[in-house]
Amino acid sequence: LYDAPAATLLEAIRREEEAANILVLAHNPGISQLALELVRRDPESATLLREGFSPATIAVFAVDAPWPELSPAAVQLQRSDRPRRDERG
């Protein structure tokens, strides 16, 4: 989903009706905005994600709702990892 805004990414996810898990690969700023929107009810998770959503960052969410009903109320951030900088430079 190249250069898609957060709203477009959310719409794409909500169209899914059968998958148990979804992997969303997208670019900033849309993907980081979507991640922040999904955790807006959890200040600790929002702070963690605001620390940086650099290329190759992964955010894993537990979702307690069918995809068409995805909302911040149904989402909990499980994990967020960013690539480490190479110590050589």
Short mmCIF file of N, CA, C and O in Angstrom, two decimals:
data_model
loop_
_atom_site.label_atom_id
_atom_site.label_comp_id
_atom_site.label_asym_id
_atom_site.label_seq_id
_atom_site.Cartn_x
_atom_site.Cartn_y
_atom_site.Cartn_z
N LEU A 1 0.85 -1.17 0.00
CA LEU A 1 0.00 0.00 0.00
C LEU A 1 0.89 1.23 0.00
O LEU A 1 1.03 1.94 0.99
N TYR A 2 1.51 1.46 -1.12
CA TYR A 2 2.50 2.53 -1.25
C TYR A 2 1.85 3.90 -1.11
O TYR A 2 0.86 4.21 -1.77
N ASP A 3 2.40 4.70 -0.20
CA ASP A 3 2.00 6.09 -0.02
C ASP A 3 0.53 6.27 0.38
O ASP A 3 -0.07 7.31 0.15
N ALA A 4 -0.04 5.25 0.99
CA ALA A 4 -1.45 5.32 1.40
C ALA A 4 -1.59 6.05 2.73
O ALA A 4 -0.81 5.81 3.66
N PRO A 5 -2.58 6.92 2.86
CA PRO A 5 -2.83 7.56 4.15
C PRO A 5 -3.46 6.56 5.13
O PRO A 5 -3.95 5.50 4.74
N ALA A 6 -3.45 6.92 6.39
CA ALA A 6 -3.97 6.04 7.44
C ALA A 6 -5.40 5.59 7.16
O ALA A 6 -5.75 4.43 7.36
N ALA A 7 -6.24 6.48 6.68
CA ALA A 7 -7.64 6.13 6.42
C ALA A 7 -7.76 5.05 5.35
O ALA A 7 -8.59 4.14 5.46
N THR A 8 -6.93 5.12 4.33
CA THR A 8 -6.95 4.11 3.26
C THR A 8 -6.47 2.76 3.81
O THR A 8 -7.04 1.71 3.47
N LEU A 9 -5.45 2.77 4.64
CA LEU A 9 -4.96 1.53 5.24
C LEU A 9 -6.04 0.90 6.12
O LEU A 9 -6.27 -0.31 6.06
N LEU A 10 -6.71 1.72 6.91
CA LEU A 10 -7.78 1.21 7.78
C LEU A 10 -8.92 0.63 6.95
O LEU A 10 -9.45 -0.44 7.27
N GLU A 11 -9.28 1.29 5.88
CA GLU A 11 -10.34 0.77 4.99
C GLU A 11 -9.94 -0.58 4.41
O GLU A 11 -10.77 -1.49 4.33
N ALA A 12 -8.69 -0.73 4.01
CA ALA A 12 -8.22 -1.99 3.44
C ALA A 12 -8.31 -3.11 4.47
O ALA A 12 -8.73 -4.23 4.15
N ILE A 13 -7.93 -2.82 5.69
CA ILE A 13 -8.00 -3.83 6.76
C ILE A 13 -9.46 -4.20 7.04
O ILE A 13 -9.80 -5.37 7.18
N ARG A 14 -10.32 -3.21 7.09
CA ARG A 14 -11.74 -3.47 7.41
C ARG A 14 -12.46 -4.25 6.32
O ARG A 14 -13.51 -4.83 6.58
N ARG A 15 -11.92 -4.29 5.13
CA ARG A 15 -12.55 -5.08 4.05
C ARG A 15 -12.32 -6.57 4.23
O ARG A 15 -13.03 -7.39 3.64
N GLU A 16 -11.34 -6.94 5.03
CA GLU A 16 -11.04 -8.35 5.25
C GLU A 16 -12.11 -8.98 6.15
O GLU A 16 -12.49 -8.40 7.16
N GLU A 17 -12.58 -10.15 5.76
CA GLU A 17 -13.62 -10.80 6.55
C GLU A 17 -13.25 -12.20 7.00
O GLU A 17 -13.88 -12.74 7.90
N GLU A 18 -12.21 -12.81 6.40
CA GLU A 18 -11.93 -14.21 6.70
C GLU A 18 -10.61 -14.47 7.40
O GLU A 18 -10.49 -15.45 8.12
N ALA A 19 -9.61 -13.66 7.19
CA ALA A 19 -8.27 -13.93 7.71
C ALA A 19 -8.21 -13.85 9.23
O ALA A 19 -8.83 -12.99 9.84
N ALA A 20 -7.45 -14.76 9.82
CA ALA A 20 -7.23 -14.71 11.26
C ALA A 20 -6.18 -13.67 11.61
O ALA A 20 -6.25 -13.03 12.66
N ASN A 21 -5.20 -13.51 10.74
CA ASN A 21 -4.11 -12.54 10.94
C ASN A 21 -3.91 -11.74 9.67
O ASN A 21 -4.13 -12.25 8.57
N ILE A 22 -3.46 -10.51 9.84
CA ILE A 22 -3.19 -9.64 8.69
C ILE A 22 -1.82 -9.00 8.87
O ILE A 22 -1.49 -8.54 9.96
N LEU A 23 -1.05 -8.97 7.79
CA LEU A 23 0.22 -8.26 7.76
C LEU A 23 0.03 -7.06 6.84
O LEU A 23 -0.34 -7.22 5.67
N VAL A 24 0.26 -5.88 7.37
CA VAL A 24 0.11 -4.66 6.58
C VAL A 24 1.51 -4.10 6.33
O VAL A 24 2.22 -3.76 7.28
N LEU A 25 1.90 -4.02 5.08
CA LEU A 25 3.18 -3.41 4.70
C LEU A 25 2.85 -2.10 4.02
O LEU A 25 2.14 -2.08 3.03
N ALA A 26 3.37 -1.02 4.56
CA ALA A 26 3.05 0.29 4.01
C ALA A 26 4.16 1.27 4.36
O ALA A 26 5.09 0.94 5.09
N HIS A 27 4.02 2.47 3.84
CA HIS A 27 5.02 3.51 4.03
C HIS A 27 4.51 4.61 4.97
O HIS A 27 3.32 4.77 5.16
N ASN A 28 5.46 5.37 5.48
CA ASN A 28 5.12 6.56 6.27
C ASN A 28 4.76 7.70 5.34
O ASN A 28 5.23 7.73 4.21
N PRO A 29 3.95 8.60 5.79
CA PRO A 29 3.49 8.72 7.17
C PRO A 29 2.25 7.89 7.49
O PRO A 29 1.86 7.78 8.64
N GLY A 30 1.62 7.28 6.49
CA GLY A 30 0.36 6.58 6.71
C GLY A 30 0.41 5.47 7.73
O GLY A 30 -0.46 5.37 8.61
N ILE A 31 1.43 4.62 7.65
CA ILE A 31 1.47 3.46 8.56
C ILE A 31 1.70 3.89 10.01
O ILE A 31 1.08 3.35 10.92
N SER A 32 2.56 4.88 10.23
CA SER A 32 2.77 5.32 11.61
C SER A 32 1.54 6.05 12.14
O SER A 32 1.18 5.91 13.32
N GLN A 33 0.85 6.80 11.29
CA GLN A 33 -0.37 7.48 11.71
C GLN A 33 -1.46 6.47 12.07
O GLN A 33 -2.19 6.64 13.05
N LEU A 34 -1.56 5.40 11.28
CA LEU A 34 -2.54 4.35 11.59
C LEU A 34 -2.21 3.69 12.93
O LEU A 34 -3.09 3.51 13.77
N ALA A 35 -0.94 3.35 13.14
CA ALA A 35 -0.55 2.71 14.39
C ALA A 35 -0.87 3.61 15.58
O ALA A 35 -1.42 3.15 16.59
N LEU A 36 -0.57 4.90 15.46
CA LEU A 36 -0.88 5.84 16.55
C LEU A 36 -2.38 5.98 16.77
O LEU A 36 -2.84 6.08 17.92
N GLU A 37 -3.14 5.98 15.70
CA GLU A 37 -4.60 6.06 15.84
C GLU A 37 -5.14 4.83 16.57
O GLU A 37 -6.02 4.93 17.43
N LEU A 38 -4.60 3.67 16.27
CA LEU A 38 -5.10 2.44 16.88
C LEU A 38 -4.77 2.35 18.37
O LEU A 38 -5.49 1.67 19.12
N VAL A 39 -3.72 3.04 18.83
CA VAL A 39 -3.36 2.98 20.25
C VAL A 39 -3.71 4.26 21.01
O VAL A 39 -3.29 4.44 22.14
N ARG A 40 -4.50 5.11 20.41
CA ARG A 40 -4.77 6.42 21.04
C ARG A 40 -5.42 6.31 22.42
O ARG A 40 -5.34 7.24 23.22
N ARG A 41 -6.00 5.17 22.76
CA ARG A 41 -6.61 5.00 24.08
C ARG A 41 -5.61 4.50 25.11
O ARG A 41 -5.95 4.33 26.28
N ASP A 42 -4.36 4.25 24.66
CA ASP A 42 -3.33 3.72 25.54
C ASP A 42 -2.11 4.65 25.50
O ASP A 42 -1.26 4.52 24.61
N PRO A 43 -2.01 5.60 26.43
CA PRO A 43 -0.93 6.59 26.39
C PRO A 43 0.48 5.98 26.38
O PRO A 43 1.37 6.48 25.72
N GLU A 44 0.67 4.90 27.10
CA GLU A 44 2.00 4.26 27.15
C GLU A 44 2.39 3.72 25.77
O GLU A 44 3.52 3.91 25.31
N SER A 45 1.47 3.05 25.11
CA SER A 45 1.75 2.53 23.77
C SER A 45 1.95 3.66 22.77
O SER A 45 2.82 3.60 21.91
N ALA A 46 1.16 4.70 22.90
CA ALA A 46 1.29 5.85 21.99
C ALA A 46 2.67 6.50 22.15
O ALA A 46 3.32 6.84 21.16
N THR A 47 3.13 6.63 23.38
CA THR A 47 4.45 7.19 23.63
C THR A 47 5.53 6.32 23.00
O THR A 47 6.46 6.82 22.36
N LEU A 48 5.41 5.01 23.15
CA LEU A 48 6.37 4.09 22.56
C LEU A 48 6.43 4.24 21.05
O LEU A 48 7.51 4.31 20.46
N LEU A 49 5.28 4.32 20.41
CA LEU A 49 5.25 4.44 18.95
C LEU A 49 5.72 5.81 18.48
O LEU A 49 6.30 5.93 17.40
N ARG A 50 5.52 6.83 19.28
CA ARG A 50 5.98 8.18 18.90
C ARG A 50 7.50 8.29 18.94
O ARG A 50 8.07 9.21 18.37
N GLU A 51 8.17 7.36 19.62
CA GLU A 51 9.63 7.39 19.69
C GLU A 51 10.25 7.16 18.32
O GLU A 51 11.43 7.41 18.13
N GLY A 52 9.50 6.67 17.40
CA GLY A 52 10.01 6.52 16.05
C GLY A 52 9.42 5.32 15.34
O GLY A 52 9.29 4.26 15.92
N PHE A 53 9.04 5.54 14.13
CA PHE A 53 8.50 4.48 13.27
C PHE A 53 9.33 4.53 12.00
O PHE A 53 8.86 4.88 10.93
N SER A 54 10.62 4.22 12.17
CA SER A 54 11.56 4.28 11.06
C SER A 54 11.32 3.12 10.09
O SER A 54 10.58 2.18 10.41
N PRO A 55 11.95 3.15 8.92
CA PRO A 55 11.81 2.03 7.98
C PRO A 55 12.14 0.70 8.67
O PRO A 55 13.05 0.62 9.49
N ALA A 56 11.37 -0.31 8.34
CA ALA A 56 11.51 -1.67 8.87
C ALA A 56 11.03 -1.82 10.31
O ALA A 56 11.28 -2.83 10.95
N THR A 57 10.31 -0.84 10.83
CA THR A 57 9.71 -0.96 12.15
C THR A 57 8.52 -1.91 12.07
O THR A 57 7.80 -1.93 11.08
N ILE A 58 8.33 -2.69 13.11
CA ILE A 58 7.19 -3.59 13.18
C ILE A 58 6.37 -3.27 14.43
O ILE A 58 6.93 -2.97 15.48
N ALA A 59 5.07 -3.28 14.28
CA ALA A 59 4.16 -3.13 15.41
C ALA A 59 3.18 -4.30 15.34
O ALA A 59 2.59 -4.55 14.29
N VAL A 60 3.04 -5.01 16.43
CA VAL A 60 2.16 -6.18 16.50
C VAL A 60 1.02 -5.84 17.45
O VAL A 60 1.26 -5.44 18.59
N PHE A 61 -0.19 -6.03 16.96
CA PHE A 61 -1.38 -5.70 17.75
C PHE A 61 -2.22 -6.94 17.98
O PHE A 61 -2.35 -7.79 17.10
N ALA A 62 -2.82 -7.03 19.17
CA ALA A 62 -3.87 -8.01 19.44
C ALA A 62 -5.18 -7.28 19.13
O ALA A 62 -5.38 -6.15 19.57
N VAL A 63 -6.04 -7.94 18.40
CA VAL A 63 -7.31 -7.32 18.00
C VAL A 63 -8.45 -8.19 18.49
O VAL A 63 -8.53 -9.38 18.17
N ASP A 64 -9.35 -7.59 19.25
CA ASP A 64 -10.47 -8.31 19.83
C ASP A 64 -11.78 -7.89 19.16
O ASP A 64 -12.71 -7.41 19.82
N ALA A 65 -11.80 -8.03 17.84
CA ALA A 65 -13.00 -7.69 17.07
C ALA A 65 -12.81 -8.24 15.65
O ALA A 65 -11.67 -8.45 15.22
N PRO A 66 -13.89 -8.45 14.94
CA PRO A 66 -13.74 -8.80 13.52
C PRO A 66 -13.10 -7.63 12.78
O PRO A 66 -13.28 -6.46 13.16
N TRP A 67 -12.36 -7.91 11.71
CA TRP A 67 -11.67 -6.85 10.96
C TRP A 67 -12.59 -5.71 10.54
O TRP A 67 -12.20 -4.54 10.65
N PRO A 68 -13.80 -5.98 10.08
CA PRO A 68 -14.67 -4.86 9.68
C PRO A 68 -15.02 -3.90 10.82
O PRO A 68 -15.46 -2.78 10.59
N GLU A 69 -14.82 -4.34 12.06
CA GLU A 69 -15.14 -3.51 13.22
C GLU A 69 -13.88 -2.98 13.92
O GLU A 69 -13.96 -2.50 15.05
N LEU A 70 -12.74 -3.04 13.25
CA LEU A 70 -11.48 -2.60 13.85
C LEU A 70 -11.58 -1.15 14.32
O LEU A 70 -11.99 -0.26 13.58
N SER A 71 -11.20 -0.93 15.58
CA SER A 71 -11.21 0.40 16.17
C SER A 71 -10.22 0.42 17.33
O SER A 71 -9.81 -0.64 17.81
N PRO A 72 -9.84 1.60 17.81
CA PRO A 72 -8.94 1.66 18.96
C PRO A 72 -9.46 0.91 20.19
O PRO A 72 -8.66 0.40 20.98
N ALA A 73 -10.75 0.81 20.34
CA ALA A 73 -11.32 0.10 21.49
C ALA A 73 -11.02 -1.40 21.46
O ALA A 73 -11.06 -2.06 22.49
N ALA A 74 -10.71 -1.93 20.29
CA ALA A 74 -10.51 -3.37 20.13
C ALA A 74 -9.04 -3.75 19.96
O ALA A 74 -8.72 -4.89 19.66
N VAL A 75 -8.12 -2.79 20.15
CA VAL A 75 -6.72 -3.02 19.82
C VAL A 75 -5.82 -2.85 21.05
O VAL A 75 -6.02 -1.93 21.85
N GLN A 76 -4.83 -3.72 21.15
CA GLN A 76 -3.80 -3.59 22.17
C GLN A 76 -2.45 -3.85 21.51
O GLN A 76 -2.26 -4.87 20.84
N LEU A 77 -1.51 -2.92 21.70
CA LEU A 77 -0.16 -3.10 21.17
C LEU A 77 0.52 -4.21 21.94
O LEU A 77 0.62 -4.16 23.16
N GLN A 78 1.00 -5.22 21.24
CA GLN A 78 1.70 -6.34 21.86
C GLN A 78 3.21 -6.17 21.83
O GLN A 78 3.91 -6.59 22.74
N ARG A 79 3.69 -5.54 20.74
CA ARG A 79 5.13 -5.45 20.54
C ARG A 79 5.42 -4.40 19.48
O ARG A 79 4.67 -4.25 18.53
N SER A 80 6.54 -3.73 19.65
CA SER A 80 7.03 -2.80 18.64
C SER A 80 8.55 -2.89 18.62
O SER A 80 9.19 -2.77 19.66
N ASP A 81 9.11 -3.13 17.45
CA ASP A 81 10.55 -3.25 17.30
C ASP A 81 11.02 -2.41 16.12
O ASP A 81 10.37 -2.38 15.08
N ARG A 82 12.15 -1.75 16.34
CA ARG A 82 12.81 -0.99 15.27
C ARG A 82 14.16 -1.62 15.01
O ARG A 82 14.77 -2.18 15.91
N PRO A 83 14.66 -1.48 13.79
CA PRO A 83 15.99 -2.02 13.52
C PRO A 83 17.04 -1.26 14.34
O PRO A 83 16.89 -0.07 14.60
N ARG A 84 18.05 -1.98 14.77
CA ARG A 84 19.14 -1.34 15.50
C ARG A 84 20.11 -0.72 14.52
O ARG A 84 20.36 -1.26 13.46
N ARG A 85 20.67 0.38 14.93
CA ARG A 85 21.69 1.01 14.10
C ARG A 85 22.98 0.21 14.19
O ARG A 85 23.36 -0.24 15.26
N ASP A 86 23.63 0.07 13.09
CA ASP A 86 24.91 -0.62 13.05
C ASP A 86 25.93 0.19 13.85
O ASP A 86 26.09 1.39 13.63
N GLU A 87 26.59 -0.45 14.78
CA GLU A 87 27.53 0.25 15.64
C GLU A 87 28.71 0.82 14.86
O GLU A 87 29.39 1.71 15.32
N ARG A 88 28.95 0.33 13.65
CA ARG A 88 30.06 0.80 12.83
C ARG A 88 29.74 2.11 12.13
O ARG A 88 30.59 2.73 11.55
N GLY A 89 28.53 2.53 12.16
CA GLY A 89 28.27 3.80 11.53
C GLY A 89 27.01 3.87 10.81
O GLY A 89 26.58 4.74 10.23
#
